[in-house]
Structure formats: C-alpha cells, structure tokens
CSV table of C-alpha atoms in Angstrom, one decimal:
chain,number,residue,atom,x,y,z
I,296,UNK,CA,25.3,-14.6,44.1
I,297,UNK,CA,21.9,-14.8,45.8
I,298,UNK,CA,19.8,-15.3,42.8
I,299,UNK,CA,16.1,-15.5,44.5
I,300,UNK,CA,17.0,-12.2,45.0
I,301,UNK,CA,18.1,-10.6,41.6
I,302,UNK,CA,13.9,-12.5,40.9
I,303,UNK,CA,12.5,-10.6,43.2
I,304,UNK,CA,13.2,-7.6,41.3
I,305,UNK,CA,12.1,-9.0,38.0
I,306,UNK,CA,8.9,-10.7,39.8
I,307,UNK,CA,8.0,-6.9,41.0
I,308,UNK,CA,7.8,-5.8,37.7
I,309,UNK,CA,6.0,-8.6,36.6
I,310,UNK,CA,3.0,-7.6,39.5
I,311,UNK,CA,2.9,-3.8,39.0
I,312,UNK,CA,2.4,-5.4,34.7
I,313,UNK,CA,-0.1,-7.6,36.2
I,314,UNK,CA,-2.4,-4.9,37.8
I,315,UNK,CA,-1.4,-2.7,34.8
I,316,UNK,CA,-3.5,-5.0,33.2
I,317,UNK,CA,-0.3,-6.1,31.1
I,318,UNK,CA,1.3,-9.4,30.1
I,319,UNK,CA,3.6,-10.0,33.8
I,320,UNK,CA,6.9,-10.9,32.8
I,321,UNK,CA,9.2,-8.8,34.2
I,322,UNK,CA,13.0,-8.7,33.8
I,323,UNK,CA,16.2,-7.3,35.3
I,324,UNK,CA,20.1,-6.8,34.0
I,325,UNK,CA,22.4,-7.0,36.7
I,326,UNK,CA,26.3,-6.3,36.7
I,327,UNK,CA,28.5,-9.0,37.8
I,328,UNK,CA,29.0,-7.9,41.3
I,329,UNK,CA,24.5,-8.0,41.5
I,330,UNK,CA,24.2,-3.9,40.9
I,331,UNK,CA,21.0,-3.6,38.9
I,332,UNK,CA,22.0,-1.4,35.9
I,333,UNK,CA,18.4,-1.7,34.7
I,334,UNK,CA,14.9,-3.5,35.1
I,335,UNK,CA,11.1,-4.1,33.0
I,336,UNK,CA,8.3,-5.6,32.2
I,337,UNK,CA,6.2,-6.1,28.8
I,338,UNK,CA,4.7,-3.0,27.8
I,339,UNK,CA,2.4,-4.9,24.8
I,340,UNK,CA,-1.3,-3.7,26.5
I,341,UNK,CA,0.2,-1.0,28.2
I,342,UNK,CA,2.3,1.1,25.7
I,343,UNK,CA,0.6,-0.5,22.9
I,344,UNK,CA,3.9,-1.6,22.1
I,345,UNK,CA,4.3,-5.2,21.3
I,346,UNK,CA,8.4,-4.8,20.8
I,347,UNK,CA,9.1,-4.7,24.4
I,348,UNK,CA,8.8,-8.3,26.4
I,349,UNK,CA,10.2,-8.1,29.8
I,350,UNK,CA,14.1,-8.5,28.4
I,351,UNK,CA,13.6,-6.3,25.5
I,352,UNK,CA,12.4,-3.5,28.1
I,353,UNK,CA,15.2,-4.1,31.0
I,354,UNK,CA,18.0,-4.2,28.4
I,355,UNK,CA,16.4,-1.1,26.6
I,356,UNK,CA,16.3,0.3,30.0
I,357,UNK,CA,19.8,-0.4,31.2
I,358,UNK,CA,21.2,1.8,28.9
I,359,UNK,CA,24.6,1.1,26.1
I,360,UNK,CA,26.4,-1.5,27.5
I,361,UNK,CA,29.7,-2.0,25.6
I,362,UNK,CA,30.0,-5.7,27.2
I,363,UNK,CA,27.5,-8.3,28.0
I,364,UNK,CA,29.3,-11.4,28.5
I,365,UNK,CA,29.8,-10.8,32.6
I,366,UNK,CA,26.1,-9.4,33.0
I,367,UNK,CA,23.1,-11.5,34.2
I,368,UNK,CA,19.6,-11.1,32.5
I,369,UNK,CA,16.6,-12.3,34.9
I,370,UNK,CA,13.2,-12.5,33.8
I,371,UNK,CA,10.2,-14.4,35.7
I,372,UNK,CA,9.4,-16.2,32.3
I,373,UNK,CA,11.2,-18.2,29.9
I,374,UNK,CA,12.8,-16.1,27.0
I,375,UNK,CA,11.1,-16.3,23.2
I,376,UNK,CA,13.0,-16.7,20.3
I,377,UNK,CA,12.9,-12.8,20.1
I,378,UNK,CA,14.1,-12.4,23.7
I,379,UNK,CA,16.7,-16.1,23.1
I,380,UNK,CA,17.7,-14.3,19.7
I,381,UNK,CA,18.8,-10.7,22.1
I,382,UNK,CA,20.3,-12.8,24.6
I,383,UNK,CA,22.7,-14.7,22.0
I,384,UNK,CA,23.2,-11.7,19.8
I,385,UNK,CA,24.6,-9.7,22.8
I,386,UNK,CA,26.3,-12.8,24.5
I,387,UNK,CA,24.6,-12.1,27.9
I,388,UNK,CA,26.8,-14.4,30.0
I,389,UNK,CA,24.2,-15.5,32.5
I,390,UNK,CA,20.4,-15.6,32.5
I,391,UNK,CA,18.0,-16.5,35.9
I,392,UNK,CA,14.7,-18.0,34.8
I,393,UNK,CA,12.1,-17.7,37.2
I,394,UNK,CA,10.0,-20.2,35.3
I,395,UNK,CA,9.5,-22.6,32.7
I,396,UNK,CA,6.4,-24.7,32.9
I,397,UNK,CA,3.8,-21.9,31.5
I,398,UNK,CA,6.4,-21.3,28.3
I,399,UNK,CA,8.7,-23.3,27.8
I,400,UNK,CA,11.5,-21.0,25.6
I,401,UNK,CA,14.6,-22.6,24.0
I,402,UNK,CA,17.3,-23.6,26.6
I,403,UNK,CA,19.0,-25.7,24.2
I,404,UNK,CA,19.4,-23.3,21.8
I,405,UNK,CA,21.1,-20.4,24.5
I,406,UNK,CA,23.0,-23.3,26.1
I,407,UNK,CA,24.8,-24.4,23.1
I,408,UNK,CA,25.6,-20.6,22.9
I,409,UNK,CA,27.4,-20.7,25.8
I,410,UNK,CA,24.7,-19.3,27.9
I,411,UNK,CA,24.8,-20.6,31.6
I,412,UNK,CA,21.5,-20.9,32.7
I,413,UNK,CA,19.9,-20.6,36.0
I,414,UNK,CA,16.2,-22.1,36.3
I,415,UNK,CA,14.3,-21.1,39.6
I,416,UNK,CA,11.1,-23.0,39.0
I,417,UNK,CA,9.4,-20.3,41.4
I,418,UNK,CA,6.3,-21.4,42.3
I,419,UNK,CA,4.9,-17.5,42.4
I,420,UNK,CA,6.3,-17.2,39.1
I,421,UNK,CA,4.3,-20.0,37.9
I,422,UNK,CA,1.1,-19.4,39.8
I,423,UNK,CA,1.1,-15.2,38.2
I,424,UNK,CA,2.2,-16.1,34.8
I,425,UNK,CA,-1.0,-19.2,35.4
I,426,UNK,CA,-3.5,-16.4,36.5
I,427,UNK,CA,-2.7,-14.1,33.7
I,428,UNK,CA,-3.3,-16.8,30.9
I,429,UNK,CA,-6.5,-18.0,32.1
I,430,UNK,CA,-7.8,-14.2,32.9
I,431,UNK,CA,-6.3,-12.8,29.1
I,432,UNK,CA,-5.6,-16.0,26.8
I,433,UNK,CA,-6.2,-13.9,24.2
I,434,UNK,CA,-3.0,-10.9,24.9
I,435,UNK,CA,-1.2,-14.0,26.2
I,436,UNK,CA,-1.0,-15.3,22.7
I,437,UNK,CA,-0.7,-12.3,20.8
I,438,UNK,CA,2.1,-11.6,22.8
I,439,UNK,CA,4.1,-14.7,21.3
I,440,UNK,CA,2.4,-14.4,18.1
I,441,UNK,CA,0.1,-17.0,17.9
I,442,UNK,CA,-2.7,-16.1,15.3
I,443,UNK,CA,-6.4,-16.6,16.9
I,444,UNK,CA,-7.4,-20.3,15.5
I,445,UNK,CA,-9.9,-19.2,12.7
I,446,UNK,CA,-13.9,-19.2,13.4
I,447,UNK,CA,-15.4,-22.5,12.7
I,448,UNK,CA,-17.7,-22.6,9.3
E,1340,UNK,CA,5.4,-7.1,-5.5
E,1341,UNK,CA,7.7,-4.5,-6.5
E,1342,UNK,CA,10.4,-5.3,-3.6
E,1343,UNK,CA,12.6,-2.5,-4.5
E,1344,UNK,CA,9.9,-0.4,-3.9
E,1345,UNK,CA,9.5,-1.4,-0.3
E,1346,UNK,CA,12.7,-1.3,0.2
E,1347,UNK,CA,13.2,2.6,-0.7
E,1348,UNK,CA,11.1,2.9,2.4
E,1349,UNK,CA,13.8,1.3,4.8
E,1350,UNK,CA,16.4,2.9,2.6
E,1351,UNK,CA,15.3,6.2,3.1
E,1352,UNK,CA,15.1,5.4,7.1
E,1353,UNK,CA,18.7,4.1,6.7
E,1354,UNK,CA,20.2,7.3,5.2
E,1355,UNK,CA,18.4,9.4,8.1
E,1356,UNK,CA,19.6,7.6,10.5
E,1357,UNK,CA,23.2,8.0,8.7
E,1358,UNK,CA,22.8,11.8,8.7
E,1359,UNK,CA,21.9,11.7,12.8
E,1360,UNK,CA,25.3,9.7,13.1
E,1361,UNK,CA,23.0,6.4,14.1
E,1362,UNK,CA,23.8,3.7,12.8
E,1363,UNK,CA,22.3,3.6,9.5
E,1364,UNK,CA,19.9,0.3,9.4
E,1365,UNK,CA,15.8,0.9,8.2
E,1366,UNK,CA,13.3,-1.3,8.3
E,1367,UNK,CA,9.9,-1.5,7.5
E,1368,UNK,CA,6.8,-3.8,7.5
E,1369,UNK,CA,4.4,-3.6,5.0
E,1370,UNK,CA,0.5,-5.8,5.1
E,1371,UNK,CA,0.2,-8.0,2.2
E,1372,UNK,CA,-1.2,-5.5,-0.2
E,1373,UNK,CA,1.8,-3.4,-0.5
E,1374,UNK,CA,0.7,-0.9,2.2
E,1375,UNK,CA,3.1,0.8,4.8
E,1376,UNK,CA,2.5,-0.8,8.9
E,1377,UNK,CA,5.2,1.2,10.1
E,1378,UNK,CA,8.8,2.3,9.6
E,1379,UNK,CA,12.0,3.1,11.5
E,1380,UNK,CA,15.6,2.7,11.8
E,1381,UNK,CA,18.4,1.9,14.1
E,1382,UNK,CA,17.8,4.6,17.5
E,1383,UNK,CA,21.5,3.6,19.0
E,1384,UNK,CA,22.9,6.5,19.0
E,1385,UNK,CA,19.7,8.8,18.5
E,1386,UNK,CA,17.9,7.8,21.6
E,1387,UNK,CA,20.9,5.7,23.7
E,1388,UNK,CA,18.3,2.9,23.1
E,1389,UNK,CA,20.4,0.0,22.1
E,1390,UNK,CA,17.0,-2.0,22.0
E,1391,UNK,CA,15.8,-0.8,18.6
E,1392,UNK,CA,17.3,-2.4,15.6
E,1393,UNK,CA,16.1,-0.8,12.9
E,1394,UNK,CA,13.6,-4.6,12.4
E,1395,UNK,CA,12.5,-4.2,16.2
E,1396,UNK,CA,11.3,-0.2,15.4
E,1397,UNK,CA,9.8,-1.0,12.6
E,1398,UNK,CA,7.8,-3.8,14.3
E,1399,UNK,CA,7.0,-1.3,17.5
E,1400,UNK,CA,6.3,1.3,14.9
E,1401,UNK,CA,3.0,-1.0,13.3
E,1402,UNK,CA,1.5,-1.1,16.7
E,1403,UNK,CA,-0.1,-4.6,18.2
E,1404,UNK,CA,-0.6,-7.0,15.1
E,1405,UNK,CA,-2.7,-10.3,15.7
E,1406,UNK,CA,-1.3,-12.1,12.8
E,1407,UNK,CA,2.3,-11.5,10.4
E,1408,UNK,CA,2.2,-14.8,8.4
E,1409,UNK,CA,1.1,-12.4,5.8
E,1410,UNK,CA,3.3,-9.5,6.7
E,1411,UNK,CA,6.3,-8.6,4.6
E,1412,UNK,CA,9.3,-7.0,6.6
E,1413,UNK,CA,11.9,-5.5,4.5
E,1414,UNK,CA,15.3,-4.4,6.7
E,1415,UNK,CA,18.2,-3.0,4.9
E,1416,UNK,CA,20.9,-5.3,6.2
E,1417,UNK,CA,20.3,-8.9,7.1
E,1418,UNK,CA,19.0,-9.5,10.3
E,1419,UNK,CA,20.8,-10.2,13.1
E,1420,UNK,CA,20.1,-12.6,15.9
E,1421,UNK,CA,18.2,-10.6,17.9
E,1422,UNK,CA,16.1,-9.5,14.7
E,1423,UNK,CA,15.8,-13.3,13.2
E,1424,UNK,CA,14.1,-14.6,16.8
E,1425,UNK,CA,11.7,-11.8,16.1
E,1426,UNK,CA,10.6,-13.1,12.8
E,1427,UNK,CA,10.4,-16.2,13.9
E,1428,UNK,CA,8.9,-16.1,17.0
E,1429,UNK,CA,6.0,-13.7,15.7
E,1430,UNK,CA,6.3,-15.5,12.0
E,1431,UNK,CA,6.8,-12.7,9.9
E,1432,UNK,CA,6.0,-14.6,6.7
E,1433,UNK,CA,8.6,-12.7,4.3
E,1434,UNK,CA,11.6,-10.7,4.8
E,1435,UNK,CA,13.2,-8.5,2.2
E,1436,UNK,CA,16.8,-8.4,2.6
E,1437,UNK,CA,18.8,-5.0,1.2
E,1438,UNK,CA,22.1,-6.9,1.8
E,1439,UNK,CA,24.0,-9.6,3.3
E,1440,UNK,CA,27.3,-8.3,2.3
E,1441,UNK,CA,28.2,-6.3,5.3
E,1442,UNK,CA,26.8,-8.5,7.5
E,1443,UNK,CA,25.7,-12.1,6.9
E,1444,UNK,CA,23.1,-12.7,9.2
E,1445,UNK,CA,21.2,-16.1,9.4
E,1446,UNK,CA,19.7,-16.7,6.3
E,1447,UNK,CA,19.4,-20.5,6.8
E,1448,UNK,CA,17.6,-20.6,10.3
E,1449,UNK,CA,14.7,-18.5,8.7
E,1450,UNK,CA,14.4,-20.3,5.8
E,1451,UNK,CA,14.0,-23.8,8.0
E,1452,UNK,CA,11.8,-21.8,10.4
E,1453,UNK,CA,10.2,-21.4,6.9
E,1454,UNK,CA,10.1,-17.8,6.3
E,1455,UNK,CA,10.4,-17.0,2.9
E,1456,UNK,CA,13.8,-14.9,2.5
E,1457,UNK,CA,13.9,-12.3,-0.6
E,1458,UNK,CA,17.8,-10.9,-1.1
E,1459,UNK,CA,18.1,-7.9,-3.3
E,1460,UNK,CA,22.3,-7.2,-3.2
E,1461,UNK,CA,21.6,-3.9,-3.9
E,1462,UNK,CA,24.5,-1.7,-4.1
E,1463,UNK,CA,23.2,1.7,-2.6
E,1464,UNK,CA,22.6,-0.6,1.0
E,1465,UNK,CA,26.1,-2.1,0.7
E,1466,UNK,CA,27.4,1.3,-0.1
E,1467,UNK,CA,26.0,2.9,2.5
E,1468,UNK,CA,26.2,0.4,5.4
E,1469,UNK,CA,30.3,0.7,4.3
E,1470,UNK,CA,30.8,4.2,4.6
E,1471,UNK,CA,29.6,3.6,8.2
E,1472,UNK,CA,31.2,0.8,9.2
E,1473,UNK,CA,34.4,2.7,8.2
E,1474,UNK,CA,33.3,5.7,10.0
E,1475,UNK,CA,32.5,4.4,13.3
E,1476,UNK,CA,33.7,0.7,13.5
E,1477,UNK,CA,33.5,1.5,17.9
E,1478,UNK,CA,29.4,1.9,17.1
E,1479,UNK,CA,28.9,-0.9,14.8
E,1480,UNK,CA,30.8,-3.6,16.8
E,1481,UNK,CA,28.5,-2.4,20.2
E,1482,UNK,CA,25.6,-2.5,17.9
E,1483,UNK,CA,26.2,-6.2,17.2
E,1484,UNK,CA,27.5,-7.0,20.9
E,1485,UNK,CA,30.9,-7.5,19.5
E,1486,UNK,CA,32.7,-5.9,22.9
E,1487,UNK,CA,35.7,-3.9,22.5
E,1488,UNK,CA,39.4,-6.1,21.9
E,1489,UNK,CA,41.4,-5.9,24.9
E,1490,UNK,CA,44.2,-3.9,25.1
E,1491,UNK,CA,47.9,-4.4,24.4
E,1492,UNK,CA,49.9,-5.5,27.7
C-alpha cells in the first residue's frame, strides 16, 4: 500500500481547514484495497462543532460500516484520546499517522489493542500544524481540552 | 445535585431514539449548577451517522466550551471506548451513568484519569436497552463495533 498517497488525501483536507481558519487536521478512511470511503477535517471553528475532529469527521463521512478490521484510517496528526477511543471501539485495523511531533497521541495504547500503526513523520504535516499552533494557540488548546490558564493575581 | 432529575433528560432522548427505531442511548451535558448545555441521542439509524453516540451528540449540541472540568455528562448507558476517550480528552469532571448492566464500559479507566463516576443502576434504563437489544441485535452490535459472525461453512 502506498501510504504517502493515502496521506495526500488527508493532507488536502487539512490544508482546506487551515485556509478556512480551522484546526488543520484532516483524515480519510480507506477500504483494504485503497478505495476511499470518506474524508473529512476538524470542524470546530467552521461549524462550531467540537465533536468533529479530523478522524471523527472522516469516520462520519464514510457512513455505516459493519467491520473496520480491514480498514485504513489516515490522519495528518496523531490521534487524541477521543479519536484513539474511536479507533479502539470500532477495531480499525490500520492507522496511518502523518506526524506526531506536534502532538504525541497514545500509540502504545493503540498498539496494545492490536492496531497496526504506520508513522510517516511527514515534514509538510509538521510544518502546517506548527504554523497553526503559532497562529491560533487558543483554538488549538481548546481543541484538545486544555483550559485557559487562570489570569495572574 | 439531583442526579435522577438530570438522568430524566437523557432518558427522554433515549425514549425518542427508541421510537425512531434507533439505538436508545441518550445523553446530556450540564453546567456545574445543573443548567442544561445540550442533550442528544444516538443517531446511527436516524441520520446514518455512526459518529453520533448519545454522548458525542450531547457534546456536540452543547457547542464549544473552554473547560469541562466542572461539567456533568449524563448518559443512559455506560460509555464505550469512543465516548470514554471523549470524556478523558476533554477532562469532563463528572459522568452520571444510567446503567451498566447491558454494557459495562470502562469505569476503571475513567476513574484512574480522575473522572468522578456516579452509577445510578436505573431499572428503566436497563429495561429500555434490553428491549432494544432483543429487537435489533444486529444494529446494537454494529454500534459497538462487533462485526457479524462469519456464516457457517
């Protein structure tokens, strides 16, 4: 499987998200043969919807599936607990991660559940996410559930 | 806090879901003072959307929040890994569980992350979910990511 080609689909979603002013995390779900089932991106800013991370939007767009063990989820950024829980509950067989430099995620927890992880350490994914975190730190921390620091006394 | 009163809001969502032919899990997110922020229900059948469990729909309906540590998430059924991941990522402080007889969930994993769990063991929640699992076992297993058994040779 050409994972870099699959990542390009997720990265295109991330770039659109960045241009929209949103959190630039994109994702896509593929069948075992590489057929695209659905792609999506984080929609916190665009739709005011905190439930849609890149991974959950791609999962949603792919519609109802009865078995995910042979599916491939590709995401531009390492999955948070929310998206890791999605992967584990639905037994998504393979997860391709564009980068985990800006957010480490929980790879050991996924591996222990039998998920195959492919880490691509992609420089373009790293650079886009870094630009976003520098541009919009408040939105980024909101998106991963880190509350604002209390103001100084 | 009158948790039974909060559960009634989630249970109302679950009942509507049952009547719609859907998976009857309802949930609601409340502020620390008991003010309702959003309620929702599983929408796999109704919207063909596998990303919306009761908990994630309630989370969505509550919109963007900057801090969940003082919030109360009420759900009619113990949260699966997907919804447990949501709770853990966003540090939702308190989770009220209508029942865990039909689905055990992952209470230890949530407790170790510092989540306060309130288990109500509600007979009406148990009965409604049981009726659904008997009526629609295939949809129920699809909703928790259990693939159909291979047909006999």
